[in-house]
Coordinates of C-alpha atoms and ligand atoms in Angstrom, one line a residue:
M22 CA -25.5 27.0 1.1
S23 CA -22.4 27.8 3.8
F24 CA -19.9 25.8 2.4
K25 CA -16.9 24.3 4.8
K26 CA -12.9 25.4 4.6
L27 CA -10.0 23.3 2.7
Y28 CA -6.4 24.0 2.7
I29 CA -5.3 22.2 0.2
E30 CA -0.7 22.8 -0.4
T31 CA 0.5 20.0 -3.2
F32 CA 4.4 18.8 -3.0
G33 CA 5.4 17.3 -6.3
C34 CA 5.4 17.1 -10.3
Q35 CA 2.9 18.7 -12.5
M36 CA 0.5 16.4 -12.5
N37 CA 0.0 16.2 -9.1
F38 CA -0.6 20.3 -9.3
S39 CA -2.4 19.2 -11.7
D40 CA -5.3 16.6 -10.2
S41 CA -5.0 18.7 -7.2
E42 CA -7.6 20.9 -10.1
I43 CA -9.9 18.3 -10.0
V44 CA -10.1 17.3 -6.3
V45 CA -11.5 21.2 -5.1
S46 CA -13.6 20.7 -8.2
I47 CA -14.7 17.4 -6.8
M48 CA -14.2 19.5 -3.0
N49 CA -16.1 21.9 -4.5
D50 CA -19.1 19.8 -5.5
T51 CA -19.0 18.1 -1.7
G52 CA -20.0 21.2 0.2
Y53 CA -16.1 22.4 0.4
E54 CA -14.5 25.8 -0.6
V55 CA -10.2 26.2 -0.2
T56 CA -8.4 29.0 1.7
G57 CA -5.1 30.2 1.9
K58 CA -5.0 30.4 5.8
V59 CA -4.8 26.7 6.7
Q60 CA -5.8 28.0 10.2
E61 CA -9.2 27.9 9.8
A62 CA -9.8 24.8 7.2
D63 CA -12.0 22.0 7.8
I64 CA -10.1 19.9 5.8
I65 CA -6.9 20.0 4.6
F66 CA -4.9 17.9 2.0
I67 CA -2.1 17.2 1.4
N68 CA -1.2 15.9 -2.2
T69 CA 2.1 14.1 -1.1
C70 CA 5.3 13.0 -4.4
S71 CA 7.1 10.1 -3.3
V72 CA 10.3 10.4 -5.9
R73 CA 12.7 11.3 -4.2
E74 CA 13.9 10.1 0.3
N75 CA 13.4 14.5 0.4
A76 CA 10.1 15.1 -1.3
E77 CA 8.5 12.2 0.9
Q78 CA 10.9 13.9 4.1
R79 CA 9.2 17.4 3.0
V80 CA 5.6 16.5 3.5
W81 CA 6.7 14.5 7.0
N82 CA 7.8 17.6 8.3
K83 CA 5.0 19.3 7.2
L84 CA 2.4 16.8 8.5
R85 CA 4.8 17.0 12.3
E86 CA 3.7 21.1 11.2
L87 CA 0.4 20.0 10.8
K88 CA -0.1 17.6 14.3
S89 CA -0.2 20.3 16.8
L90 CA -3.3 22.7 14.6
K91 CA -4.9 19.2 15.4
K92 CA -4.5 19.7 18.4
K93 CA -5.8 22.9 19.3
N94 CA -9.1 22.1 16.4
P95 CA -9.3 17.8 17.0
G96 CA -12.4 18.8 14.5
L97 CA -9.4 19.3 12.2
R98 CA -9.2 16.5 9.6
I99 CA -6.4 15.6 7.7
G100 CA -5.9 14.1 4.0
I101 CA -2.5 12.7 2.4
L102 CA -3.8 12.9 -1.0
G103 CA -0.9 11.2 -4.4
C104 CA 2.0 9.0 -5.2
M105 CA 2.9 8.6 -0.7
A106 CA -0.7 7.5 -0.6
E107 CA -0.2 4.8 -2.6
R108 CA 3.2 4.3 -1.7
L109 CA 3.0 4.1 1.8
K110 CA -1.0 3.2 2.5
K111 CA 0.5 1.2 5.8
K112 CA 2.3 3.5 7.1
M113 CA 0.7 5.8 6.3
F114 CA -2.5 4.3 7.7
E115 CA -0.7 4.2 11.5
E116 CA 0.0 7.9 11.4
E117 CA -2.2 9.1 14.1
A118 CA -2.7 12.7 13.5
V119 CA -4.0 11.3 9.0
D120 CA -7.6 10.8 8.7
L121 CA -7.6 10.3 5.0
I122 CA -6.0 8.9 2.6
A123 CA -6.3 8.6 -1.2
G124 CA -4.6 7.9 -4.1
P125 CA -4.5 9.4 -6.9
D126 CA -7.2 7.1 -8.8
S127 CA -9.5 7.5 -6.1
Y128 CA -11.1 11.0 -5.8
R129 CA -14.1 10.5 -6.8
S130 CA -14.8 8.6 -4.2
L131 CA -14.0 11.7 -2.1
P132 CA -17.0 12.6 -1.0
G133 CA -17.5 8.8 1.0
L134 CA -14.5 8.6 2.6
I135 CA -15.3 12.2 3.5
S136 CA -18.1 11.5 5.7
A137 CA -17.5 8.1 6.2
T138 CA -14.3 10.6 8.3
L139 CA -16.4 13.2 9.5
Q140 CA -18.9 9.5 11.8
G141 CA -15.7 8.9 12.9
Q142 CA -13.6 6.1 11.4
K143 CA -10.4 6.5 9.3
A144 CA -11.5 6.2 5.7
V145 CA -8.8 4.3 2.7
N146 CA -8.8 4.6 -0.9
V147 CA -5.5 4.3 -3.4
L148 CA -6.7 1.2 -6.0
L149 CA -5.9 1.9 -9.4
S150 CA -7.1 2.4 -11.9
T151 CA -6.0 0.9 -15.6
Q152 CA -9.3 3.4 -16.7
E153 CA -10.1 6.5 -14.5
T154 CA -8.9 9.9 -15.9
Y155 CA -11.2 12.2 -14.7
A156 CA -12.0 13.4 -18.5
E157 CA -15.1 15.6 -17.5
I158 CA -14.5 17.2 -14.0
D159 CA -13.2 21.1 -14.7
P160 CA -10.2 21.8 -13.1
V161 CA -10.7 24.9 -10.5
R162 CA -7.9 26.6 -11.3
Y163 CA -7.7 28.0 -7.4
D164 CA -4.4 29.3 -7.7
S165 CA -3.8 30.6 -11.1
N166 CA -2.9 33.3 -14.0
G167 CA -5.3 33.8 -15.4
V168 CA -3.2 32.9 -18.2
T169 CA -1.0 29.4 -17.9
A170 CA -3.0 26.2 -17.3
F171 CA -2.2 22.7 -17.7
I172 CA -4.5 20.3 -19.3
S173 CA -4.6 16.7 -18.4
V174 CA -4.0 14.5 -21.1
M175 CA -2.9 10.8 -19.8
R176 CA -2.2 9.5 -16.5
G177 CA 0.2 5.9 -16.0
C178 CA 3.7 5.4 -16.8
E179 CA 4.5 1.3 -18.4
K180 CA 8.4 2.8 -18.9
F181 CA 9.5 1.3 -15.3
C182 CA 13.4 2.9 -15.2
A183 CA 14.9 0.6 -12.6
Y184 CA 14.7 4.2 -10.5
C185 CA 12.4 5.5 -10.7
V186 CA 8.5 4.4 -8.5
V187 CA 5.7 6.3 -10.8
P188 CA 4.7 3.3 -12.0
F189 CA 3.8 1.9 -8.8
T190 CA 2.5 5.0 -7.6
R191 CA 0.5 5.9 -10.7
G192 CA -0.1 3.0 -12.5
R193 CA -1.0 2.2 -15.3
E194 CA -1.0 4.3 -18.7
R195 CA -4.2 6.0 -20.3
S196 CA -4.9 8.4 -22.6
R197 CA -7.5 10.9 -22.1
D198 CA -11.0 11.5 -25.0
P199 CA -9.5 13.7 -27.2
A200 CA -13.4 15.7 -28.2
T201 CA -12.2 16.6 -23.3
I202 CA -9.8 18.2 -24.1
I203 CA -10.3 19.9 -26.8
D204 CA -13.4 21.1 -25.2
E205 CA -12.3 22.4 -21.9
A206 CA -8.8 24.4 -23.9
G207 CA -11.2 25.8 -25.7
K208 CA -13.0 26.9 -22.0
L209 CA -9.8 28.2 -20.9
F210 CA -9.5 30.5 -24.1
E211 CA -13.2 31.6 -23.9
K212 CA -11.9 33.2 -20.4
G213 CA -8.8 34.4 -21.6
Y214 CA -6.6 31.5 -20.8
R215 CA -3.8 32.0 -23.6
E216 CA -1.6 29.6 -23.2
V217 CA -1.6 25.1 -22.2
T218 CA 0.5 23.2 -20.8
L219 CA -0.8 19.1 -22.0
L220 CA 0.5 16.9 -19.1
G221 CA 1.3 13.1 -18.1
Q222 CA 4.7 11.8 -17.3
N223 CA 5.4 10.2 -20.6
V224 CA 2.2 12.5 -22.5
N225 CA 3.9 11.4 -26.0
S226 CA 2.6 8.2 -25.6
Y227 CA -0.5 9.3 -25.8
K228 CA -2.4 7.4 -27.8
W229 CA -6.9 6.8 -27.8
V230 CA -8.0 4.2 -29.8
T231 CA -11.5 4.1 -30.5
E232 CA -13.4 1.3 -33.3
N233 CA -13.9 4.5 -35.8
G234 CA -9.9 5.6 -35.5
S235 CA -6.4 6.0 -33.0
V236 CA -5.5 9.6 -32.4
N237 CA -1.9 9.8 -31.0
F238 CA 0.7 12.6 -29.7
A239 CA 1.3 14.4 -32.6
G240 CA -2.6 14.5 -33.5
L241 CA -3.7 15.3 -30.6
L242 CA -1.4 18.4 -30.4
E243 CA -2.3 19.7 -33.9
M244 CA -6.0 19.1 -32.6
V245 CA -5.2 21.8 -29.8
A246 CA -3.7 24.1 -31.8
M247 CA -6.2 24.3 -34.4
V248 CA -8.5 25.6 -31.0
N249 CA -7.1 29.4 -31.6
P250 CA -4.2 30.9 -32.9
G251 CA -3.6 33.1 -29.8
L252 CA -3.4 29.8 -27.9
R253 CA -0.4 28.7 -26.8
I254 CA 0.5 25.5 -26.4
R255 CA 2.8 22.9 -24.6
F256 CA 4.0 19.5 -23.0
A257 CA 5.3 18.1 -20.9
T258 CA 6.8 15.4 -20.2
S259 CA 8.3 13.6 -24.0
H260 CA 10.1 10.2 -23.0
P261 CA 12.7 9.7 -26.0
M262 CA 12.1 6.4 -27.6
D263 CA 8.5 7.9 -27.9
L264 CA 9.5 11.9 -30.1
S265 CA 8.5 10.9 -34.1
D266 CA 9.8 12.2 -36.7
E267 CA 5.7 13.0 -37.4
L268 CA 5.8 14.7 -34.1
L269 CA 9.0 17.0 -34.6
K270 CA 7.3 18.0 -38.5
T271 CA 3.9 18.3 -36.9
M272 CA 5.4 21.4 -33.5
S273 CA 7.5 23.1 -36.5
G274 CA 4.3 23.7 -38.8
H275 CA 2.1 25.6 -36.2
N276 CA 2.5 28.9 -33.9
N277 CA 1.0 28.7 -31.3
I278 CA 3.2 25.0 -30.5
C279 CA 5.6 26.6 -28.5
K280 CA 10.0 26.3 -29.7
S281 CA 11.1 24.2 -27.0
I282 CA 10.9 19.8 -26.0
H283 CA 11.3 18.8 -22.7
L284 CA 14.0 15.7 -23.4
P285 CA 15.1 14.3 -20.5
V286 CA 18.0 12.5 -20.7
Q287 CA 18.4 11.1 -17.3
S288 CA 23.1 10.0 -17.9
G289 CA 25.0 10.6 -21.1
S290 CA 26.7 7.1 -20.4
S291 CA 25.0 4.1 -22.5
R292 CA 26.3 2.2 -20.5
I293 CA 23.5 3.5 -17.3
L294 CA 21.0 4.1 -19.4
E295 CA 20.7 0.3 -19.7
L296 CA 20.5 -0.2 -16.7
M297 CA 18.4 2.6 -15.7
N298 CA 16.4 -0.3 -18.4
R299 CA 15.3 3.3 -20.6
N300 CA 16.0 1.7 -23.7
Y301 CA 18.1 3.9 -25.7
T302 CA 21.4 4.6 -25.3
R303 CA 23.3 8.9 -25.4
E304 CA 24.6 8.0 -29.6
W305 CA 20.2 6.8 -29.8
Y306 CA 20.2 10.2 -27.9
M307 CA 22.2 12.4 -30.0
A308 CA 19.7 11.0 -33.5
R309 CA 16.5 12.4 -32.0
I310 CA 18.7 15.9 -31.0
E311 CA 19.5 16.6 -34.3
A312 CA 15.8 15.4 -35.9
I313 CA 14.8 18.5 -33.4
R314 CA 17.0 20.4 -34.9
K315 CA 16.8 19.9 -38.0
F316 CA 13.0 19.7 -37.7
M317 CA 13.4 23.5 -35.5
P318 CA 16.7 24.6 -35.6
D319 CA 15.8 27.2 -33.1
C320 CA 13.7 25.3 -30.7
T321 CA 15.4 25.2 -27.0
I322 CA 15.8 21.3 -25.8
S323 CA 15.9 20.9 -21.8
T324 CA 16.9 18.0 -19.7
D325 CA 16.3 15.7 -15.7
I326 CA 19.1 14.4 -14.8
I327 CA 20.4 11.9 -12.7
A328 CA 24.5 12.0 -10.5
G329 CA 25.6 9.2 -8.9
F330 CA 23.1 5.8 -10.2
C331 CA 24.6 1.9 -9.0
S332 CA 28.0 1.4 -10.6
E333 CA 28.6 4.8 -11.4
T334 CA 31.9 5.6 -12.3
E335 CA 33.7 8.6 -13.1
E336 CA 34.4 8.3 -16.5
D337 CA 30.2 7.5 -16.8
H338 CA 29.8 10.6 -15.4
R339 CA 32.1 13.0 -18.1
Q340 CA 30.3 11.5 -20.4
T341 CA 26.6 13.3 -18.8
L342 CA 28.7 16.1 -18.4
S343 CA 30.2 16.2 -22.2
L344 CA 26.3 15.5 -22.8
M345 CA 25.2 18.4 -21.5
E346 CA 27.9 19.7 -22.9
W347 CA 26.9 18.8 -26.6
V348 CA 23.1 19.5 -27.0
G349 CA 23.7 23.1 -25.1
Y350 CA 20.2 23.3 -22.8
N351 CA 18.8 25.3 -21.8
Y352 CA 17.7 23.9 -18.2
A353 CA 17.9 21.4 -16.5
F354 CA 16.7 19.2 -13.7
M355 CA 19.4 18.2 -12.0
F356 CA 19.4 14.8 -9.0
K357 CA 21.4 12.5 -6.6
Y358 CA 20.0 9.7 -7.4
S359 CA 17.6 8.2 -3.7
E360 CA 16.6 5.4 -3.8
R361 CA 13.2 3.8 -3.4
S362 CA 12.2 0.7 -2.2
N363 CA 10.5 -2.3 -4.1
T364 CA 11.8 -0.1 -7.8
I365 CA 13.8 -2.3 -10.0
A366 CA 16.9 -0.5 -9.3
A367 CA 16.5 -1.7 -5.3
R368 CA 16.0 -5.0 -6.2
K369 CA 18.9 -5.8 -8.7
Y370 CA 21.6 -3.2 -7.3
R371 CA 23.2 -2.1 -4.4
D372 CA 23.2 1.8 -4.2
D373 CA 27.2 2.1 -4.0
I374 CA 27.8 5.4 -4.7
P375 CA 28.7 7.1 -1.8
D376 CA 26.5 10.5 -0.6
E377 CA 29.9 13.1 -1.2
V378 CA 30.2 11.7 -4.0
K379 CA 27.1 12.0 -5.4
G380 CA 27.3 15.6 -4.0
K381 CA 30.1 16.2 -6.3
R382 CA 28.6 14.3 -9.1
L383 CA 25.7 16.9 -8.6
H384 CA 27.7 20.6 -8.3
E385 CA 29.3 19.9 -10.9
I386 CA 26.3 19.6 -13.0
I387 CA 25.1 22.1 -11.7
D388 CA 27.9 23.5 -12.7
K389 CA 28.4 22.7 -15.8
Q390 CA 24.4 23.9 -16.2
R391 CA 24.4 26.9 -15.2
K392 CA 27.2 28.3 -18.6
L393 CA 25.4 26.7 -20.2
S394 CA 22.2 28.6 -18.8
Y395 CA 24.2 31.3 -19.5
A396 CA 25.1 30.7 -22.9
S397 CA 21.9 30.2 -24.2
N398 CA 20.5 32.8 -22.5
K399 CA 23.7 35.8 -23.6
K400 CA 23.5 34.7 -27.3
D401 CA 19.2 36.1 -27.5
V402 CA 20.7 39.2 -26.0
G403 CA 19.8 41.3 -29.4
K404 CA 16.9 39.9 -30.4
T405 CA 13.0 40.4 -29.8
F406 CA 11.7 37.5 -28.8
E407 CA 6.8 37.5 -28.8
V408 CA 5.9 37.5 -24.5
L409 CA 2.8 35.7 -23.0
V410 CA 2.9 37.6 -19.8
E411 CA 1.5 36.1 -16.9
G412 CA 2.2 38.8 -14.5
F413 CA 4.0 41.2 -12.7
S414 CA 8.0 40.2 -12.0
R415 CA 8.8 38.7 -8.6
K416 CA 11.5 41.7 -7.8
S417 CA 9.7 44.4 -8.5
K418 CA 6.2 45.2 -9.4
H419 CA 7.1 47.9 -12.4
H420 CA 8.2 45.3 -14.1
L421 CA 6.5 42.3 -15.9
S422 CA 7.5 38.9 -16.0
G423 CA 6.4 36.6 -20.1
R424 CA 8.2 34.0 -21.8
N425 CA 8.8 33.3 -24.6
T426 CA 8.1 30.7 -26.9
H427 CA 11.4 28.8 -26.3
N428 CA 10.3 29.4 -22.3
K429 CA 12.9 31.1 -21.8
V430 CA 11.5 33.5 -19.4
I431 CA 11.7 37.8 -19.9
V432 CA 11.4 39.9 -17.6
F433 CA 11.0 44.1 -18.7
P434 CA 9.8 47.9 -17.5
G435 CA 6.5 48.3 -18.4
K436 CA 3.1 49.3 -17.2
D437 CA 0.5 49.3 -20.5
Y438 CA 0.6 45.9 -20.3
K439 CA -1.4 43.4 -18.7
P440 CA -1.6 38.9 -17.8
G441 CA -2.6 37.8 -20.8
D442 CA -1.2 40.1 -23.6
Y443 CA 1.5 39.0 -26.3
V444 CA 4.4 41.9 -26.0
H445 CA 7.0 42.6 -28.8
V446 CA 10.1 42.3 -26.8
K447 CA 14.7 42.9 -27.2
V448 CA 16.9 41.3 -25.1
T449 CA 18.8 43.8 -23.8
D450 CA 20.9 41.6 -21.4
C451 CA 20.4 38.4 -19.8
T452 CA 21.6 36.0 -16.1
S453 CA 21.3 32.6 -16.0
A454 CA 18.1 32.7 -15.4
T455 CA 16.5 35.6 -16.7
L456 CA 16.3 37.6 -19.9
I457 CA 16.2 41.1 -19.6
G458 CA 14.6 43.5 -22.0
E459 CA 12.2 46.3 -23.3
A460 CA 8.9 46.3 -24.8
V461 CA 9.5 47.0 -29.2
E462 CA 6.1 48.2 -31.0
Ligands
SAH513 N1 8.0 11.4 -16.4 C1 8.8 12.0 -16.4 C2 9.4 12.3 -15.2 C3 9.7 11.1 -14.1 S1 10.0 12.0 -12.4 C4 10.2 12.0 -17.5 O1 10.4 10.4 -17.7 O2 11.1 11.9 -17.8 C5 11.2 13.5 -12.3 C6 12.3 13.5 -12.9 O3 12.9 12.5 -11.2 C7 12.7 11.9 -13.7 O4 13.2 12.2 -14.7 C8 14.4 11.6 -12.3 O5 15.6 12.5 -13.3 C9 13.9 12.2 -12.2 N2 13.8 11.1 -11.1 C10 12.9 9.5 -10.9 N3 13.3 8.2 -9.4 C11 14.7 9.3 -9.5 C12 14.7 8.8 -8.1 N4 15.3 6.9 -7.7 N5 16.5 9.5 -8.0 C13 16.5 10.9 -8.5 N6 16.3 10.9 -9.6 C14 15.3 10.4 -9.3
SF4_514 FE1 9.9 7.0 -14.7 FE2 10.8 6.4 -16.6 FE3 7.5 6.4 -16.4 FE4 9.6 9.3 -16.5 S1 9.1 7.0 -18.0 S2 7.7 8.2 -14.9 S3 11.2 8.4 -15.1 S4 9.6 4.8 -15.0
F3S515 FE1 6.5 12.7 -7.3 FE2 4.0 11.6 -8.0 FE3 4.7 13.5 -9.6 S1 6.2 10.2 -7.7 S2 7.2 13.3 -9.7 S3 3.8 13.1 -8.1 S4 4.2 11.4 -10.8

């Protein structure tokens, strides 16, 4: 059988990248294989993100580019998948160049949707499901380094943070059967993978319930850790509300569970946190950080921060900066607040912080983080870490690149190692983004 060609481009979060691997698996069964060359595609999918205005803007720009391709090749089909398909179904439907629209829970219907487009119709499925987890679909790791992989363990989000579209684009929370997760982790290890990242928008609210009992996230983590001591485990993203002591204890009890936690704080001001509907205060968050330090003194902590949320004062902003300093994050994703229609914030509050002020505050946050990252890296100079090699360094073919348990990138010279090897590396120098070292025996 000869395969038709699929070109797929993914925007947004790790969940979306993981979903694209499910999509490619379904497409393989439908007679399509992935190509890296957009010109030779029979069908193009864009897996989209709605989380901020500029995320959507990037997709609109992409679509503009694709329109000209379609003019040259009228047989080409273009599909919009993911969160923008869900949020902007009507607007997408009106786009002439778009043939197919599929929301995050409707990828099993792609074969049917594609047949409809081949008959010249526009095809849409944006139904959200309360059950779909794609549990038994074997993701195709089409853009992989062969060493690290994502495993999606739960879908959806019901936290309804005031600023966020995700509960609307991804629907209800649901967890995946742990047996299928363990099976996927085991198969990945056999194929040579050495690290898995368990994914969910609120991964630590994972819960699988049957008549014979239930498995929570700590339980799941333990089960995956037992697959093989040579398989590293990470997870993302954790909501502070669900970061239990039980989970921290499980992490501290297994060497192969990496000692780094991504714990988005969003703001350091309790007043803003309440408006954001985050359900914790500054003090409560600090107590969770102290719990992490108690169980794992050397665990690194990274975060997400939003600058210029509705009504944020200079004092609120300073509280964010001081909390960053207090925690000493090793890494942060930092954003200007971007109003999304239909969210609680869009309906209830005014987006009243001028763009220049958001920009100035974001700049100060980025500046602070650069210093914190550098300080965190500087403390590692002289230490030796076990590094899982992922590939060559971007800057030089003579340098390998990998990460340590703390999720820090380490580059070091060497030709005797290959991706998938664990190597002990002594750190000799650093920048704010990278540790630099040399292999030691
Ligand atoms: N589920 C994860 C991540 C969700 S999206 C969590 O709860 O942490 C990733 C990040 O995007 C969020 O943590 C937040 O910092 C940011 N974000 C979400 N909506 C936003 C908006 N409307 N404007 C700016 N940043 C936003
Ligand atoms: Fe959005 Fe909040 Fe859910 Fe994260 S927890 S996805 S920020 S609603
Ligand atoms: Fe974006 Fe959807 Fe992920 S909005 S951040 S792709 S869940």
